[in-house]
Amino acid sequence: MSFDLNKLLRPNIQSLTPYSSARDEFHGEAKIFLDANENSIGSPLLKWYNRYPDPHQQKIKEKLSKIKAVPPNQIFIGNGSDECIDILYRAFCIPGKDNVIICPPTYGMYEVSANINDVEIRKAPLLSDFQLDLVHMETLVDENTKLIWICSPNNPTGNSMNHEDIEAILNNFEGIVVVDEAYINFARQKSFISRLKEYPNLVILQTLSKAWGLAGLRLGMAFASEEIISIYNKIKPPYNISEAVQELVLNALDYTDDVNAMIRELVSERKRMEEELPQLKVVENLYPSDANFLLVKVIDAKAIYEYLLAKQIVVRDRSKVLLCKGCLRITVGTAKENDELLNALQNFVV
Ligand SMILES: Cc1ncc(COP(=O)(O)O)c(C=O)c1O
């Protein structure tokens, strides 16, 4: 396999001169900042936010680097994973010409973002055990295939993909392989992060929205080679992560012990739900999960979805999604929330 990043890159991105912000151009100590057209007087808040934030989020990257064991220059921080996804399309896919491969059922934004960018989507549905169909995927690849999207653990099926399958793709595909690990902290499988050195074509996506409990702050991460990360930095809006978010995240990253405790609690609740749900009359099948949600086949998805809504419990109806016929996707809640859900399902009149 020969991997040539420059050949994959869109010519307009290759020749792009990125925006150079005031904060990019000045380094060092100063007393008076009159370079960025900020409001020098202050903010209408107790705490001032009148200055632009660090465009490179250096302090966050340094902390993340220690947590993830990846050098700061191999980390990109986006406004949610969704920004990390969109930038890959804009970097590598020529609209109306290039294509990408996804493996449905999977996270919806890979397809939506492709549509927004006018990039062709080719689909290799998962096999009936929700694993990758390598044979089908291979038949879809041509010289215009730039990205392959793999979600592991996968949303909405909950399972992790076989590592040997992902390795086979990384070893044979000359484009970029994106492994979206949004739910990796809940998984029995290891992250691919430790494999970055081996694979120049690997991009790993993670997020603070799940295990870290910070969905409201919008912070997604991409881990890749220094070269791929520098492409991300070339394309991103100059100040894509606000000062307030940077401060809050910097603080939150000190609390790994608390996050680990939440992960243990959610995994233990998942186990309890995996034991209790199949005992209910309404449940026909439950798929093993490596994430913080369960895909559950029920006797009548639409009726049960609406019944739960009437009790002010919202789950996700995935019954119309490929391979998920009759299924609800249920996020693992607190012990009390899970009890309420189990209780409601128990009382559904068949
Ligand atoms: C697989 C997967 N990736 C990414 C995301 C979005 O993450 P973020 O909140 O960082 O945009 C989700 C959200 O549900 C997801 O399921």
XYZ file of C-alpha atoms and ligand atoms in Angstrom:
366
model
C 0.000 0.000 0.000
C 1.439 3.367 -0.956
C 0.000 6.309 0.908
C 0.560 9.764 -0.547
C -1.203 12.480 1.417
C -0.481 15.171 -1.155
C -2.130 13.131 -3.891
C -5.274 12.799 -1.761
C -5.545 16.461 -0.859
C -7.811 18.749 -2.883
C -5.644 21.051 -5.029
C -7.387 24.186 -3.688
C -6.487 23.130 -0.135
C -2.937 22.282 -1.104
C -2.437 25.793 -2.483
C -4.522 27.529 0.200
C -2.986 30.379 2.170
C -4.797 30.077 5.511
C -6.155 33.087 7.377
C -3.596 34.531 9.694
C -5.212 35.971 12.810
C -3.870 38.726 15.048
C -3.192 36.069 17.702
C -1.222 34.035 15.149
C 0.987 36.916 14.161
C 1.945 38.232 17.582
C 3.930 36.097 20.043
C 5.486 37.351 23.242
C 4.689 39.790 26.028
C 2.757 43.024 25.495
C 0.994 45.591 27.629
C -1.415 47.057 25.143
C -3.297 45.027 22.571
C -4.503 47.151 19.681
C -4.076 44.499 17.001
C -7.380 42.600 16.817
C -10.160 45.199 16.841
C -11.472 43.870 20.149
C -13.313 46.074 22.629
C -10.517 47.430 24.836
C -12.892 48.666 27.548
C -14.263 45.283 28.615
C -17.363 43.055 28.530
C -20.858 43.468 29.968
C -20.130 40.483 32.227
C -18.398 40.061 35.560
C -15.768 38.026 33.834
C -14.333 39.611 30.706
C -14.383 37.864 27.372
C -13.346 40.848 25.266
C -10.185 39.148 23.928
C -10.102 36.498 21.217
C -9.263 32.997 22.469
C -6.130 30.998 21.685
C -6.747 29.837 18.087
C -4.670 26.691 18.685
C -6.062 25.726 22.125
C -2.507 24.946 23.197
C -3.224 24.460 26.916
C -6.045 22.008 26.216
C -3.893 20.088 23.752
C -1.109 19.800 26.323
C -3.479 18.304 28.891
C -5.107 16.030 26.321
C -1.663 14.950 25.195
C -0.941 13.589 28.677
C -4.326 11.887 28.970
C -4.249 10.330 25.486
C -0.485 9.785 25.142
C -0.436 11.609 21.792
C 1.823 14.627 21.057
C -0.052 17.980 20.963
C 0.781 18.456 17.273
C -1.152 15.270 16.486
C -4.364 16.621 18.031
C -7.050 18.759 16.403
C -9.884 20.240 18.463
C -13.195 20.918 16.776
C -16.543 22.463 17.620
C -17.927 18.967 18.291
C -16.934 15.902 16.279
C -19.201 17.269 13.600
C -16.620 19.923 12.732
C -13.905 17.236 12.675
C -16.063 15.263 10.207
C -16.903 18.192 7.928
C -13.296 19.370 7.607
C -12.229 15.954 6.290
C -14.714 16.307 3.426
C -13.515 19.810 2.639
C -9.863 18.736 2.752
C -9.998 15.601 0.650
C -13.183 15.355 -1.433
C -13.713 17.249 -4.664
C -17.476 17.927 -4.879
C -19.202 16.076 -7.713
C -16.136 13.900 -8.333
C -14.827 12.065 -5.284
C -16.622 9.495 -3.149
C -16.494 8.022 0.356
C -17.622 4.720 1.881
C -19.887 4.354 4.898
C -21.216 1.197 6.544
C -24.863 1.657 7.548
C -26.523 1.561 9.933
C -24.161 4.137 11.374
C -23.890 7.698 12.656
C -25.966 9.933 10.371
C -23.590 12.873 10.038
C -21.141 11.051 7.746
C -23.864 11.022 5.097
C -25.363 14.454 5.853
C -21.947 16.091 5.780
C -21.203 14.349 2.449
C -24.488 15.663 1.053
C -23.744 19.193 2.247
C -20.373 18.991 0.515
C -21.841 17.386 -2.640
C -19.739 14.258 -2.212
C -20.945 10.841 -3.388
C -21.673 8.308 -0.628
C -21.136 4.602 -1.317
C -22.738 2.190 1.121
C -21.453 -1.178 2.292
C -24.096 -2.207 4.856
C -22.898 -4.064 7.933
C -23.311 -7.852 7.957
C -26.123 -9.389 10.007
C -23.797 -9.578 13.047
C -23.168 -5.821 12.581
C -19.555 -6.375 11.511
C -17.878 -4.811 8.450
C -18.461 -6.392 5.028
C -14.887 -6.183 3.746
C -15.683 -7.921 0.461
C -18.426 -5.435 -0.373
C -16.298 -2.494 0.728
C -13.480 -3.558 -1.583
C -15.805 -3.652 -4.599
C -16.844 -0.033 -3.929
C -13.350 1.474 -3.851
C -12.078 3.240 -6.969
C -9.455 5.910 -7.652
C -11.840 8.630 -6.446
C -12.553 7.024 -3.050
C -10.989 9.336 -0.501
C -12.433 8.382 2.886
C -13.741 5.249 4.605
C -15.841 5.879 7.714
C -15.805 3.284 10.500
C -17.702 3.871 13.703
C -16.487 1.709 16.594
C -18.361 1.232 18.887
C -21.015 1.832 16.272
C -24.054 4.048 16.657
C -26.842 2.765 16.671
C -25.874 -0.932 16.925
C -23.580 -0.513 19.959
C -20.961 -3.106 18.975
C -17.253 -2.611 18.377
C -15.870 -3.531 14.979
C -13.306 -6.365 14.799
C -9.848 -4.863 15.068
C -8.434 -7.236 12.452
C -11.000 -5.921 9.950
C -10.061 -2.299 10.644
C -6.385 -3.237 10.332
C -7.052 -4.929 6.992
C -8.650 -1.728 5.701
C -5.837 0.450 7.062
C -3.284 -1.826 5.392
C -4.954 -1.947 1.993
C -6.806 1.328 1.403
C -4.777 4.194 -0.032
C -7.159 6.877 1.201
C -7.959 8.062 4.716
C -9.554 5.636 7.196
C -11.582 7.434 9.858
C -12.295 5.486 13.028
C -14.944 7.308 15.047
C -14.446 6.338 18.685
C -17.100 8.584 20.246
C -18.092 5.726 22.610
C -14.655 4.164 23.151
C -14.572 4.880 26.908
C -17.466 2.445 27.416
C -15.886 -0.307 25.292
C -14.060 -3.512 26.122
C -11.958 -2.936 22.954
C -8.877 -0.745 23.036
C -8.666 2.573 21.209
C -6.755 2.754 17.924
C -4.903 5.802 19.293
C -1.850 3.723 20.175
C -1.621 2.632 16.511
C -1.192 6.121 15.020
C 2.538 5.611 14.439
C 1.843 2.524 12.332
C -0.801 4.057 10.067
C -0.245 7.393 8.270
C -3.759 7.083 6.796
C -5.547 6.798 10.160
C -7.735 9.524 11.667
C -9.347 8.803 15.044
C -12.289 10.872 16.215
C -13.255 11.180 19.866
C -15.478 13.591 21.763
C -16.094 15.035 25.217
C -19.849 14.666 24.602
C -20.250 11.112 25.900
C -18.098 9.675 28.718
C -16.836 13.124 29.737
C -20.386 14.406 30.177
C -19.741 17.676 28.315
C -22.058 17.492 25.281
C -23.241 21.059 25.918
C -19.744 22.467 25.516
C -19.211 21.052 21.995
C -15.706 19.684 21.918
C -14.598 17.010 19.476
C -11.093 15.744 18.835
C -9.241 14.294 15.878
C -5.988 12.383 16.378
C -3.806 11.755 13.333
C -0.338 12.266 11.837
C 1.182 15.724 12.216
C 0.657 16.262 8.458
C -3.080 15.512 8.593
C -3.494 17.698 11.697
C -1.774 20.591 9.932
C -4.349 20.266 7.124
C -7.124 20.429 9.731
C -5.548 23.600 11.141
C -5.271 25.176 7.712
C -9.022 24.792 7.078
C -10.641 25.424 10.460
C -12.190 28.807 11.300
C -9.526 30.837 13.163
C -11.234 30.874 16.573
C -13.331 27.699 16.442
C -13.320 27.045 20.220
C -14.574 29.907 22.407
C -12.675 31.230 25.422
C -15.471 30.158 27.795
C -15.378 26.593 26.463
C -11.586 26.478 26.585
C -11.622 27.531 30.243
C -14.304 25.036 31.229
C -12.668 22.165 29.353
C -9.246 22.941 30.761
C -10.747 22.683 34.222
C -12.754 19.525 33.424
C -9.693 17.691 32.127
C -8.308 17.600 35.691
C -11.149 15.334 36.764
C -10.233 12.048 35.102
C -10.969 10.109 38.316
C -14.530 11.453 38.438
C -15.019 10.682 34.753
C -13.745 7.152 35.278
C -16.199 6.740 38.153
C -19.070 7.857 35.878
C -17.923 5.426 33.196
C -17.855 2.552 35.712
C -21.341 3.462 36.914
C -22.772 3.667 33.388
C -21.133 0.384 32.355
C -22.530 -1.300 35.451
C -26.006 0.114 34.705
C -25.636 -1.102 31.111
C -24.907 -4.591 32.453
C -27.962 -4.458 34.695
C -30.156 -3.320 31.777
C -28.693 -6.128 29.653
C -29.814 -8.581 32.318
C -33.224 -7.090 33.041
C -34.517 -5.968 29.644
C -34.643 -9.476 28.089
C -36.906 -10.602 30.943
C -39.633 -8.207 29.816
C -42.450 -9.477 27.585
C -42.084 -6.521 25.205
C -38.414 -7.238 24.467
C -37.699 -9.618 21.599
C -33.958 -9.157 21.313
C -31.165 -7.154 22.826
C -27.863 -6.585 21.071
C -24.579 -6.628 23.020
C -23.294 -3.106 23.558
C -19.852 -1.554 23.991
C -21.412 1.920 24.265
C -23.649 3.882 26.649
C -26.811 2.784 24.869
C -28.605 -0.413 23.952
C -30.280 -1.416 20.716
C -33.413 -3.274 21.735
C -35.831 -5.134 19.459
C -39.335 -4.803 20.836
C -42.696 -6.240 19.857
C -44.072 -2.955 18.485
C -41.488 -0.161 18.295
C -43.844 2.640 17.283
C -46.457 1.841 19.937
C -43.859 1.447 22.687
C -42.055 4.613 21.630
C -45.310 6.575 21.918
C -46.310 4.856 25.142
C -42.991 5.868 26.705
C -43.345 9.420 25.392
C -46.723 9.685 27.089
C -44.861 8.837 30.308
C -42.325 11.563 29.457
C -39.567 9.061 28.701
C -37.856 9.746 25.374
C -35.947 7.016 23.584
C -34.899 6.887 19.932
C -37.075 5.001 17.466
C -34.631 3.341 15.038
C -37.181 0.884 13.644
C -36.995 2.336 10.117
C -33.204 2.133 9.971
C -31.485 -0.571 7.897
C -30.919 -3.797 9.935
C -32.670 -2.218 12.944
C -36.256 -3.195 12.105
C -38.426 -3.048 15.213
C -35.650 -1.544 17.329
C -35.468 1.257 19.855
C -32.142 2.769 20.854
C -32.101 3.391 24.571
C -29.417 5.459 26.282
C -28.266 4.086 29.628
C -29.523 6.592 32.222
C -29.036 6.961 35.952
C -30.087 3.967 38.088
C -33.330 5.785 38.924
C -34.087 6.659 35.295
C -33.389 3.080 34.242
C -35.710 1.790 36.978
C -38.457 4.068 35.683
C -37.932 2.878 32.142
C -37.949 -0.807 33.163
C -41.035 -0.235 35.237
C -42.854 1.500 32.372
C -41.940 -1.276 29.928
C -43.082 -3.897 32.412
C -46.480 -2.223 32.572
C -46.995 -2.007 28.812
C -50.092 -3.980 27.997
C -49.240 -6.393 25.208
C -20.607 8.001 16.546
C -20.773 9.428 16.879
N -19.833 10.299 16.513
C -19.943 11.604 16.798
C -21.036 12.093 17.463
C -21.163 13.572 17.713
O -20.271 13.982 18.656
P -20.140 15.522 19.036
O -21.097 15.785 20.132
O -18.706 15.631 19.462
O -20.411 16.343 17.792
C -22.042 11.229 17.865
C -23.230 11.752 18.578
O -24.173 11.120 18.884
C -21.915 9.867 17.557
O -22.859 8.988 17.898
